Coordinates of C-alpha atoms in Angstrom, one line a residue:
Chain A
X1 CA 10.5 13.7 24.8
X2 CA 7.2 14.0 26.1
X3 CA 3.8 15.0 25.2
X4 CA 0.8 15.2 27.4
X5 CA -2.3 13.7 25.2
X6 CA -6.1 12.6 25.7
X7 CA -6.8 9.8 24.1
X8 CA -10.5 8.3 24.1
X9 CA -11.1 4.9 24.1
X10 CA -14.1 3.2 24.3
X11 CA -15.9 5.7 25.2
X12 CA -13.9 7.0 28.6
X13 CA -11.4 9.7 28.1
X14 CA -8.1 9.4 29.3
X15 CA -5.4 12.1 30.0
X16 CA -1.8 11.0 30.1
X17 CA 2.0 12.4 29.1
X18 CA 3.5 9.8 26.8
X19 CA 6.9 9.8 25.3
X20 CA 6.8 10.6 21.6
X21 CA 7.6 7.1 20.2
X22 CA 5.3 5.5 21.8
X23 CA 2.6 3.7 19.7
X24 CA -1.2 3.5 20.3
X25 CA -1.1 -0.1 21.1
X26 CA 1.7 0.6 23.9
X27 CA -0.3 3.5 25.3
X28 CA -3.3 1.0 25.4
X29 CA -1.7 -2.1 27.2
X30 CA 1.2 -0.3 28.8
X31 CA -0.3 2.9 30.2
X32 CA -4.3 2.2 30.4
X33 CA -4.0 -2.1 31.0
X34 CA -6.7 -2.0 28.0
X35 CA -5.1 -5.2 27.4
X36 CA -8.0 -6.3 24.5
X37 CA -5.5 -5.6 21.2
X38 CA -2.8 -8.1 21.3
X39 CA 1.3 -7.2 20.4
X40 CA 2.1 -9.8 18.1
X41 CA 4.5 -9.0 15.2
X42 CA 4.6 -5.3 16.0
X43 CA 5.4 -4.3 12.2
X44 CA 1.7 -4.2 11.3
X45 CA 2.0 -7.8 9.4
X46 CA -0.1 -9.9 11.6
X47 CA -3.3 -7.3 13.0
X48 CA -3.5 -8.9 16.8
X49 CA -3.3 -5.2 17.6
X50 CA -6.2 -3.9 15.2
X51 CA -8.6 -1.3 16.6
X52 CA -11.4 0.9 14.9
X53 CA -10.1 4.6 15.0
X54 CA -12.8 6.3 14.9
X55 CA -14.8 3.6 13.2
X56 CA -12.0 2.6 10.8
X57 CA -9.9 -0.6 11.3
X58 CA -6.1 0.2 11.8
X59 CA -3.0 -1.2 12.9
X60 CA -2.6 0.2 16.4
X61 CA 0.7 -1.0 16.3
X62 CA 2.0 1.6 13.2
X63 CA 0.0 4.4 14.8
X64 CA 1.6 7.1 17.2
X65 CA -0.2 8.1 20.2
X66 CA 1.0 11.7 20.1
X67 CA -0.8 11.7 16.2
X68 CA -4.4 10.7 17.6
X69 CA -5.8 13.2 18.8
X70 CA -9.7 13.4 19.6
X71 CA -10.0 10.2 17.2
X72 CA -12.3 7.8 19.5
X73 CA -10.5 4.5 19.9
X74 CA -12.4 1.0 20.0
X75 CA -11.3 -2.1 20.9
X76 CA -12.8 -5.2 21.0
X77 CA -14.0 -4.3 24.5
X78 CA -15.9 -1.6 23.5
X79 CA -17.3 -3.1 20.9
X80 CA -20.0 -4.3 23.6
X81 CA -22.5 -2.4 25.0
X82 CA -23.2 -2.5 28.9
X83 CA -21.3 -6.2 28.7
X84 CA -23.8 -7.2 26.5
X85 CA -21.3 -8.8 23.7
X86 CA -21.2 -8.0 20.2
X87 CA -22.9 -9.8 17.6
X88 CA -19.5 -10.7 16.4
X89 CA -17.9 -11.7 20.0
X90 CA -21.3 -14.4 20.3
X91 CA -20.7 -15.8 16.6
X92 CA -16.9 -16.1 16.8
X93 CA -17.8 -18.3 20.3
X94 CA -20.7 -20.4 18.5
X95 CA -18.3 -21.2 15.7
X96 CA -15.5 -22.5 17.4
X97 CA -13.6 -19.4 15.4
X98 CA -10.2 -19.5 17.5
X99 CA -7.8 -21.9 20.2
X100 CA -5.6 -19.7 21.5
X101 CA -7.2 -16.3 21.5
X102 CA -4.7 -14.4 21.4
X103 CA -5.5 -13.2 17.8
X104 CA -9.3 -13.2 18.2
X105 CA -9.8 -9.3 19.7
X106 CA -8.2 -8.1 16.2
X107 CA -10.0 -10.5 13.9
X108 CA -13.0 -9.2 15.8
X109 CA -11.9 -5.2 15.1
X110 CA -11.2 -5.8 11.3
X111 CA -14.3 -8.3 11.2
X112 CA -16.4 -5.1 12.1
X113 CA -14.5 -2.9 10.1
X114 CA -15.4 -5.0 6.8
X115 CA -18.7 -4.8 7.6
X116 CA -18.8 -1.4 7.5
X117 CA -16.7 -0.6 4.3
X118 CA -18.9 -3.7 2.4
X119 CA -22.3 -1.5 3.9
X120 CA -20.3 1.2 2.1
X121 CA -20.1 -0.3 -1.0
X122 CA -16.4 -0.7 -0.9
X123 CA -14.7 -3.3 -3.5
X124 CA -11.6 -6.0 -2.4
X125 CA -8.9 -6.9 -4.7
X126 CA -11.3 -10.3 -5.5
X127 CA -14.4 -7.9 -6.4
X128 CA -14.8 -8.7 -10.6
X129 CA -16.3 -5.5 -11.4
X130 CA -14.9 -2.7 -8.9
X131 CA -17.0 0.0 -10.4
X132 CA -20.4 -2.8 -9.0
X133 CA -22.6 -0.6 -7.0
X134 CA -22.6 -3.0 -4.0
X135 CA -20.5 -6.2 -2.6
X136 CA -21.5 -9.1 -1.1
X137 CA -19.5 -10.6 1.8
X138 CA -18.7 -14.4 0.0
X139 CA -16.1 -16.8 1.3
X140 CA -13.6 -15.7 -1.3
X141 CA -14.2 -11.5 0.2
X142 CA -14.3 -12.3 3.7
X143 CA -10.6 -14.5 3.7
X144 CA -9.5 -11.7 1.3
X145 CA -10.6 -8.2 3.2
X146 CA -9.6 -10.7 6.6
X147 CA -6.0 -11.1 4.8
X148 CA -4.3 -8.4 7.4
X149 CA -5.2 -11.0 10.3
X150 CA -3.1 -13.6 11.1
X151 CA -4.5 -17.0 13.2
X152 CA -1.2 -19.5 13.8
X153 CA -3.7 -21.2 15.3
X154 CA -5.1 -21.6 11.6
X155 CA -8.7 -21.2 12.6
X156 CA -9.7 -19.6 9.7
X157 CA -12.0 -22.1 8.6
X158 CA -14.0 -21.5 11.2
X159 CA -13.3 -17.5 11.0
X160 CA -14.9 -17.4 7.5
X161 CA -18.4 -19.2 8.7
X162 CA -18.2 -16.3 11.7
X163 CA -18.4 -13.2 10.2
X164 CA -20.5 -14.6 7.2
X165 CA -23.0 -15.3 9.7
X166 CA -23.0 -11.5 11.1
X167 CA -23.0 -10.3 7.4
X168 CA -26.0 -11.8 6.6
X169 CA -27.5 -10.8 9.3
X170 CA -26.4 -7.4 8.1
X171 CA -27.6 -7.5 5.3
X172 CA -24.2 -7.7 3.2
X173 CA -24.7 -11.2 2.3
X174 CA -27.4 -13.3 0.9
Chain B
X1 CA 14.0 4.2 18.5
X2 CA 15.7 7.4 18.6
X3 CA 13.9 10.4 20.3
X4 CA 12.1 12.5 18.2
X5 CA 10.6 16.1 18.7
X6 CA 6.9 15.9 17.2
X7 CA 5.5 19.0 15.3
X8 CA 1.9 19.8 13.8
X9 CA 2.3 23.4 11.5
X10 CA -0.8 25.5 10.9
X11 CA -0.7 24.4 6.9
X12 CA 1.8 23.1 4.0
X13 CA 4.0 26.1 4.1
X14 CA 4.8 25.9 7.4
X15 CA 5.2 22.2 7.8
X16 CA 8.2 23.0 4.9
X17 CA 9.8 25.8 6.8
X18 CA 10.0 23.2 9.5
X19 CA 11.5 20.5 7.5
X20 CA 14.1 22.7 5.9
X21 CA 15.1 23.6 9.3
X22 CA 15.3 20.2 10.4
X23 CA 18.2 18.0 8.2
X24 CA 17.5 15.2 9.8
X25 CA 13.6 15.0 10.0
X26 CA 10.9 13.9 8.2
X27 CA 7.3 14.4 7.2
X28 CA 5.1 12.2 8.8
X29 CA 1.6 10.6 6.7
X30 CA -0.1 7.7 7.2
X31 CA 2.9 6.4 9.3
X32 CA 2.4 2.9 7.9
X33 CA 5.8 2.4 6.4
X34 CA 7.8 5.0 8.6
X35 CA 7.0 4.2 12.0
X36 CA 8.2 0.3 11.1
X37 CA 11.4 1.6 10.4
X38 CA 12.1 4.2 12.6
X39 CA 11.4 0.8 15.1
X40 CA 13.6 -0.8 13.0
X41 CA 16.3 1.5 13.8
X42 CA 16.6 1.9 9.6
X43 CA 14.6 5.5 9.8
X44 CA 16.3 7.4 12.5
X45 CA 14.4 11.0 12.3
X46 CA 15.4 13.9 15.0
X47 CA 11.9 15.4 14.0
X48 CA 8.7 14.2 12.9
X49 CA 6.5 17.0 11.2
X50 CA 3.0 15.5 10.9
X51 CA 1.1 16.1 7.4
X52 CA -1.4 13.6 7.4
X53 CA -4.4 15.9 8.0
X54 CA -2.0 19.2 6.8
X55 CA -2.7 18.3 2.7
X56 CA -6.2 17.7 0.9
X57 CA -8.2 14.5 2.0
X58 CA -10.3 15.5 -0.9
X59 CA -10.2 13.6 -4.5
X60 CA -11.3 16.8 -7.1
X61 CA -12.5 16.5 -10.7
X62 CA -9.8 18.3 -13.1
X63 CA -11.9 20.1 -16.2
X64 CA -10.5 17.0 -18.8
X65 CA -12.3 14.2 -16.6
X66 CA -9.1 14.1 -14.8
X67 CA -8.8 14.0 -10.6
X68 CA -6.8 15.7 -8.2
X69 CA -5.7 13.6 -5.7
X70 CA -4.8 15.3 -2.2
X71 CA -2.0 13.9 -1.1
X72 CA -3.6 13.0 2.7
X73 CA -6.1 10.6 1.4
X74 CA -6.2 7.4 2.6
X75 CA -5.1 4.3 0.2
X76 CA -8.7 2.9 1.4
X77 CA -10.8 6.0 0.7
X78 CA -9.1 6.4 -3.2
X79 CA -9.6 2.9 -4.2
X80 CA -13.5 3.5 -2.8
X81 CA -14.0 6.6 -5.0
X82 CA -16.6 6.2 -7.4
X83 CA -15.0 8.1 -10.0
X84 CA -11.6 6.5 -9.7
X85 CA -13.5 3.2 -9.7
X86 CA -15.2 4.3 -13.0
X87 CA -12.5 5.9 -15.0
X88 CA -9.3 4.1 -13.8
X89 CA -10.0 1.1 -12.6
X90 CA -6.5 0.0 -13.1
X91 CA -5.7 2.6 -10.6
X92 CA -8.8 1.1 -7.7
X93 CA -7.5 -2.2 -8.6
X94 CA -4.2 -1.7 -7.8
X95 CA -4.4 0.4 -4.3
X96 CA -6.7 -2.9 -3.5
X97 CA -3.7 -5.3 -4.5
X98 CA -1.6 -3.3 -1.9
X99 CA -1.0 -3.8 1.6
X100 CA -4.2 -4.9 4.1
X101 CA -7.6 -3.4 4.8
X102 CA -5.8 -1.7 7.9
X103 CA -2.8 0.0 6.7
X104 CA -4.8 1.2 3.3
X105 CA -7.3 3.1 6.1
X106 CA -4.5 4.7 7.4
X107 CA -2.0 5.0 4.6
X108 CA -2.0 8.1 2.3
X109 CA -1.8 9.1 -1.4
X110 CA 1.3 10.8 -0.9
X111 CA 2.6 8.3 1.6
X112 CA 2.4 5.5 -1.0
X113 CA 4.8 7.1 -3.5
X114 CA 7.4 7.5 -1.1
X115 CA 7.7 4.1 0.9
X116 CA 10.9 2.6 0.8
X117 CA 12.1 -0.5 -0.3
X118 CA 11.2 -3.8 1.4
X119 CA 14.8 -5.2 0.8
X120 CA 15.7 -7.9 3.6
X121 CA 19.3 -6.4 3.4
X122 CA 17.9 -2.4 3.8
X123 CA 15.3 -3.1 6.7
X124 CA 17.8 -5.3 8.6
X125 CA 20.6 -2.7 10.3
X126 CA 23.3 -5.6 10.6
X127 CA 23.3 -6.1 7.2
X128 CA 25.5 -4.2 4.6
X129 CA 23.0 -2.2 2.1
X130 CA 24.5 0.8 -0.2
X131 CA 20.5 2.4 0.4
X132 CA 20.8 2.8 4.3
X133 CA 24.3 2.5 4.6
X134 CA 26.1 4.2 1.9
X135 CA 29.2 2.6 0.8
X136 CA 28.5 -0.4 3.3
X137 CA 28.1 -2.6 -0.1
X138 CA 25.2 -4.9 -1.2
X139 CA 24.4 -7.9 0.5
X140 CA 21.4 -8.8 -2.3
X141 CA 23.9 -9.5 -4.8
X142 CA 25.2 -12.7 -4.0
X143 CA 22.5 -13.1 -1.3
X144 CA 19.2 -14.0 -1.2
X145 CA 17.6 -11.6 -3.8
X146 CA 14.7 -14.0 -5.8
X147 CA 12.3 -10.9 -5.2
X148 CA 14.7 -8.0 -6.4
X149 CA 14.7 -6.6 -9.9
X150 CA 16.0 -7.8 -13.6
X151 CA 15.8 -4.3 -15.3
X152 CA 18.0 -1.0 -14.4
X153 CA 20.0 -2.1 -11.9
X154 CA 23.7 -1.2 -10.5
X155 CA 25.7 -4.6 -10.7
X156 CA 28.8 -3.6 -10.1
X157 CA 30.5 -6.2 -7.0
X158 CA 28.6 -6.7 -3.5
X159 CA 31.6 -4.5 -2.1
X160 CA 31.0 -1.4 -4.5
X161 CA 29.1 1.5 -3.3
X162 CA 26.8 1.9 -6.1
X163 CA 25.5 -1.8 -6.1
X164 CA 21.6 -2.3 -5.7
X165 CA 18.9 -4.4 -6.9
X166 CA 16.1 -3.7 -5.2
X167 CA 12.4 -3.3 -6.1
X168 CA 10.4 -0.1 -5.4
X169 CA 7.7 -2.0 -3.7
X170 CA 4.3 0.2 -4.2
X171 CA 1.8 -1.4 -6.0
X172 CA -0.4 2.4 -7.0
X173 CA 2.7 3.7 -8.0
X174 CA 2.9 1.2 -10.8
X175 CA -0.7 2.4 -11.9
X176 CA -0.1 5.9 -11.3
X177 CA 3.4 5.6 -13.8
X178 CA 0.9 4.2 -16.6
X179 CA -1.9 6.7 -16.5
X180 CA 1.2 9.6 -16.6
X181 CA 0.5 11.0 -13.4
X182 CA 1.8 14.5 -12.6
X183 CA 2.9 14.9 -9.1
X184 CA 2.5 18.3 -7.5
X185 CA 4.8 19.1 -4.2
X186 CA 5.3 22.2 -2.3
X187 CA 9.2 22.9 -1.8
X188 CA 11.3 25.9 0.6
X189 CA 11.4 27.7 -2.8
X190 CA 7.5 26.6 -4.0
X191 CA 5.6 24.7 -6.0
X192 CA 6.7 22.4 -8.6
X193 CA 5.1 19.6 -11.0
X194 CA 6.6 16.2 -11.5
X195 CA 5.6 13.9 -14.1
X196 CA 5.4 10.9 -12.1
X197 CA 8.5 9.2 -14.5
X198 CA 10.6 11.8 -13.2
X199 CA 9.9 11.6 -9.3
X200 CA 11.4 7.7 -8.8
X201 CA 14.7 7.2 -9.9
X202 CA 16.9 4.0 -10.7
X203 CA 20.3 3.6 -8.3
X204 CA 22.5 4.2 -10.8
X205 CA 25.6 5.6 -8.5
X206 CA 23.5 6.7 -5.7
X207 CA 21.1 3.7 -4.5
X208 CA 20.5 5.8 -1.1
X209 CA 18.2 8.3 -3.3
X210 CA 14.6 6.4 -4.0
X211 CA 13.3 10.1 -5.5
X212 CA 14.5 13.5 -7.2
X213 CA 12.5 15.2 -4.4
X214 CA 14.8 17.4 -2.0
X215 CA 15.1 17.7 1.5
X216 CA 12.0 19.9 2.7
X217 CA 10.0 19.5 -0.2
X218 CA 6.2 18.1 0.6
X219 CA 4.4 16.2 -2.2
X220 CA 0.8 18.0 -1.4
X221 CA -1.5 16.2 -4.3
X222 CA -1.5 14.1 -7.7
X223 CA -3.0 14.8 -10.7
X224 CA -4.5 12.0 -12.7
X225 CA -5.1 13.1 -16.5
X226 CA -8.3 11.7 -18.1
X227 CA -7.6 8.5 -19.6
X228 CA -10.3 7.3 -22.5
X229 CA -9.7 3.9 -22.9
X230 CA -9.8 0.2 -20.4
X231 CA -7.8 -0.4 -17.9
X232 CA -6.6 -3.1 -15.4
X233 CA -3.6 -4.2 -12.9
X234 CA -2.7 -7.5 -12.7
X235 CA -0.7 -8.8 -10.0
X236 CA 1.5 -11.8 -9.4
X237 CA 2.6 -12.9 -5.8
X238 CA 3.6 -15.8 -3.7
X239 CA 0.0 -15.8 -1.5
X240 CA -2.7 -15.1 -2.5
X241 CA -3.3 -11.6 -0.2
X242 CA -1.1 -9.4 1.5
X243 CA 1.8 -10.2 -0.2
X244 CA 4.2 -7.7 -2.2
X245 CA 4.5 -8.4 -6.3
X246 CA 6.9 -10.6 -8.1
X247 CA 5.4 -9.2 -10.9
X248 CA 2.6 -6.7 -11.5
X249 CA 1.7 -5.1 -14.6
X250 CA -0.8 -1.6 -15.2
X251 CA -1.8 -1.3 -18.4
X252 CA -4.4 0.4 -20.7
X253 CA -5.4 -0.4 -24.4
X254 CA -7.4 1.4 -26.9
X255 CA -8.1 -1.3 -29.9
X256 CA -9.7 0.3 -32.9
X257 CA -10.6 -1.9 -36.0
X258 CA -7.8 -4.7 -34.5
X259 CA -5.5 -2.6 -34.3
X260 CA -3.8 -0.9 -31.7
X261 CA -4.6 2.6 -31.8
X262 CA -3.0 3.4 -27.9
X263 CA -1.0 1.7 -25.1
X264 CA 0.0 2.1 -22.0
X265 CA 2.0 0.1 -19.7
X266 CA 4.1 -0.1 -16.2
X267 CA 6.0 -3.2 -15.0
X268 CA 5.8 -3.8 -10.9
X269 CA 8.2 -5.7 -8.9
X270 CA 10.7 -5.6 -11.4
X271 CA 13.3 -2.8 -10.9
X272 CA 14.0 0.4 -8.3
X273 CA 11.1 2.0 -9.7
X274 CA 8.0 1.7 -11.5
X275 CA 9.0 0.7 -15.2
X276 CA 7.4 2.2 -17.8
X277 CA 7.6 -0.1 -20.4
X278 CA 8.1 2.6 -23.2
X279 CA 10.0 0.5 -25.7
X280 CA 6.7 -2.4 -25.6
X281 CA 4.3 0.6 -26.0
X282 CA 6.1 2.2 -28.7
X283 CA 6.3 -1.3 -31.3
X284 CA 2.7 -2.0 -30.1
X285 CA 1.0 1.1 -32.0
X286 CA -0.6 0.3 -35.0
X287 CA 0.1 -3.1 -34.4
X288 CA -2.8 -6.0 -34.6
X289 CA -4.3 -6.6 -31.3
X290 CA -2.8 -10.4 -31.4
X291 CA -1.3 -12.3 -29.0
X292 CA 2.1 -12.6 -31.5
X293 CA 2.2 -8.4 -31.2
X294 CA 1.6 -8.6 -27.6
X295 CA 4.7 -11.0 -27.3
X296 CA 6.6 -9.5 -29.4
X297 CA 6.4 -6.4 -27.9
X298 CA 7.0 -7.0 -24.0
X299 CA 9.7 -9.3 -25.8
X300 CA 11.6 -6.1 -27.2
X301 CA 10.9 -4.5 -23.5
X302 CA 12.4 -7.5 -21.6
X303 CA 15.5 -7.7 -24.1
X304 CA 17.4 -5.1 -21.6
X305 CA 16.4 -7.6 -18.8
X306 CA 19.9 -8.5 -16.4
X307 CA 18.0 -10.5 -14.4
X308 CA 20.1 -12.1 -11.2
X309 CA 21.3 -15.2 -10.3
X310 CA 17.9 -16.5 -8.6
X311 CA 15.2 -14.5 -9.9
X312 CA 15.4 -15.3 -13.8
X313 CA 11.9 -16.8 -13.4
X314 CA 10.8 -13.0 -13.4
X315 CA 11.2 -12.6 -16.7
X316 CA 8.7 -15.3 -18.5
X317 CA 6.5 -14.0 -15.4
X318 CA 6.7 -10.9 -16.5
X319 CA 6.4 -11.7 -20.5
X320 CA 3.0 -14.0 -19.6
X321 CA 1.4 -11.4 -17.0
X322 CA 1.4 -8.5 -19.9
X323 CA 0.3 -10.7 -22.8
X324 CA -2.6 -11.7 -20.7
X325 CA -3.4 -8.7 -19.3
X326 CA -3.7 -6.9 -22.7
X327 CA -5.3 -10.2 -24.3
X328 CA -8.1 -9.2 -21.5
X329 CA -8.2 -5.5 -22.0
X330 CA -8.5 -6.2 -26.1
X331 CA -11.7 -8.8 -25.2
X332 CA -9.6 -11.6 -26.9
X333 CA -9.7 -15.6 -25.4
X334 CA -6.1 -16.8 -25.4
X335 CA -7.3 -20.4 -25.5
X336 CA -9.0 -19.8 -28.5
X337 CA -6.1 -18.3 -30.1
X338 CA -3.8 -20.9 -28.9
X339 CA -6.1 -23.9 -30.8

């Protein structure tokens, strides 16, 4: 059955009639050829397809596109401005933080979404006190609050060293 | 995936009227769990009435210290709530032993309570399983079953119709059954309480049924009572993230003068529903807080344990993850007390 939506992604709005059961991730690649988040496992276990709705990092994937709504949609794409890339997309490239790539738009998405919920003050299941006022973005965080991205490529030793460097340029890690 | 007819309703009332007409929809949350299996082809609603934004999003204080949780907010946002962080950390710590950042942004309260069973044999539709398939049999039985449960199950032959031994696999659930959650839900005939013990049940002779809630009915918030005493979840897996429990344990301890004035405690991991772990609590009052009364009492809880024929290792996992966990909560150094 069909349903005619507007969803908004990366800052462009786009009106379309989707069938029901489709999911965000299919309406992105299928319908718009915003090819950025990846299909990998397509049960939500791996996040190739993770995008910020509306700032928060989800499995686009487990998400129906009739259930959006006016929620703005970024991608990894949109995550620079006027193809200027994000400070994330330049220190995933100096630190050698993937091979095959395919994974690399979604670590990107959920790297930026950690940095926002550690700016928040948000704790991880490796946080000793979860009631601490503030976190700081260690090793042991980062490969925990990165656990829903998967790299067969195993790259994460050079994933890690990535978005440390952008949280302590944020100010989330000392 | 079958075809679905998608519905929003103006608020909780209606989004019930339009369940009860539907027999073979459901509500829609977070999406997290359901989606995955209406892909699977193991979740085959007609309709999908969407509730995610229809109930509270809002965590309340109750008058005891207590909260109200609504039943729309996100895993993420309640384990990030200062209060809950404060008063039941058990409860913070184990939404954050759940799932991945991504699915607790979009997973909800209510949501959590009601995902089904991650069961090789129930997810996979060419595979016998008395939960999806009623009277299809059990293929966990004599198959591979090392994370299913060794308390309350129904053993009764891989053919029979009431065979399963499954885990419930939330990890907040198991926190929520320790700090006696109530859980409100708004039915076709109205509003009803819960006490969270009540709302999972165990297969007994009908493994398709994971809850006593009826067609139609929407669970719109919980109640968490004030609790008064430490608290922390412990949880034991095969990675180190992202992973759901062979064990997990929620417990809570008030030690006055060494002895145990209170307990509270809820197994994960280990049968078709949070276990409450009622018969350890009850020989731990007025107990020392030792190690031997710690043992002794998840002993006398594990005594009932049936455990299968490759997952015995569950129940000295379970034994050790409880005696440690309260040996924390009481402030005591096992290590010491071993010398």
């Amino acid at each position: 059955m069909d349903s005619q939506i507007t969803l908004r992604v990366d800052g462009a709005a786009h009106p379309l009639a989707v069938d029901t059961r489709t999911t965000l991730l299919d309406a992105l690649r299928e319908r718009l050829r915003i090819t950025s988040p990846k299909k990998g496992c397509d049960h939500g276990q791996c996040g190739a397809c993770t995008v910020l709705l509306d700032g928060r990092r989800v499995n686009s994937c487990l998400v129906l596109a009739v259930t959006v709504g006016d929620a703005e949609v970024t991608t990894s794409d949109g995550l620079a401005v006027d193809d200027v890339p994000h400070a994330l997309h330049r220190s995933f490239v100096e630190h050698d933080a993937f091979q095959c790539g395919y994974c690399t738009p979604g670590q990107v998405c959920s790297a930026a979404g950690i940095l926002a919920e550690a700016r928040a003050g948000w704790p991880s299941a490796v946080t000793p006190d979860v009631a601490a006022d503030t976190v700081e973005l260690t090793d042991d965080e980062i490969r925990e609050r990165m656990s829903g991205n998967l790299c067969r490529c195993a790259a994460y030793a050079n994933i890690v060293p990535a978005v440390a460097d952008v949280a302590r340029a944020e100010g989330v890690r000392r | 995936m079958r075809e679905f007819r998608y519905e929003r309703a103006a608020d909780p009332a209606a989004a019930v009227a339009l369940l009860a007409a539907a027999p073979d929809g459901a509500f829609l949350g977070g999406g997290t769990n359901l989606v995955d299996l209406m892909k699977l082809g193991v979740a085959t609603p007609d309709v999908l009435v969407d509730v995610r934004e229809l109930t509270s999003r809002e965590v309340a204080d109750l008058p005891d210290g207590g909260l109200r949780i609504g039943a729309g907010v996100p895993n993420a946002d309640l384990a990030a709530d200062r209060r809950v962080r404060e008063r039941f950390p058990v409860l913070a710590q184990a939404l954050l032993a759940g799932a991945s950042g991504q699915l607790r942004n979009r997973a909800t309260t209510g949501g959590n309570l009601l995902q089904r069973t991650r069961c090789g044999y129930f997810t996979d539709v060419t595979k016998p399983c008395n939960k999806r398939s009623p009277g299809s049999g059990c293929g966990a039985l004599e198959g591979v079953h090392r994370n299913h449960a060794i308390l309350g199950q129904t053993i009764a032959g891989s053919d029979d119709p009431a065979t399963c031994v499954t885990t419930h696999p939330s990890d907040m659930a198991v926190a929520m059954v320790a700090l006696d959650a109530v859980v409100r839900v708004l039915g076709p005939d109205g509003e009803r309480e819960i006490p969270i013990a009540e709302l999972h049940r165990l297969p007994g002779s009908d493994p398709s049924r994971d809850t006593t809630l009826r067609h139609g009915e929407l669970v719109t918030a919980i109640d968490v009572p004030a609790l008064g005493m430490p608290s922390r979840y412990r949880k034991v897996r095969d990675r180190a993230s992202f992973a759901f429990a062979l064990v997990s344990v929620a417990a809570a301890l008030d030690v006055r003068d060494g002895v145990v004035r209170d307990v509270r405690l809820a197994l994960g991991g280990v049968a078709h529903k949070p276990w409450r772990a009622s018969a350890a609590e009850y020989v731990l009052r007025g107990m020392p807080a030792t190690e031997a009364s710690f043992a002794a009492a998840v002993e006398s809880e594990l005594e009932a344990a049936t455990p299968l024929r490759d997952n015995a290792f569950k129940v000295p996992m379970a034994r050790n993850v409880v005696v440690r966990t309260l040996l924390d909560l009481a402030g005591r150094d096992t290590e010491r007390e071993l010398a």
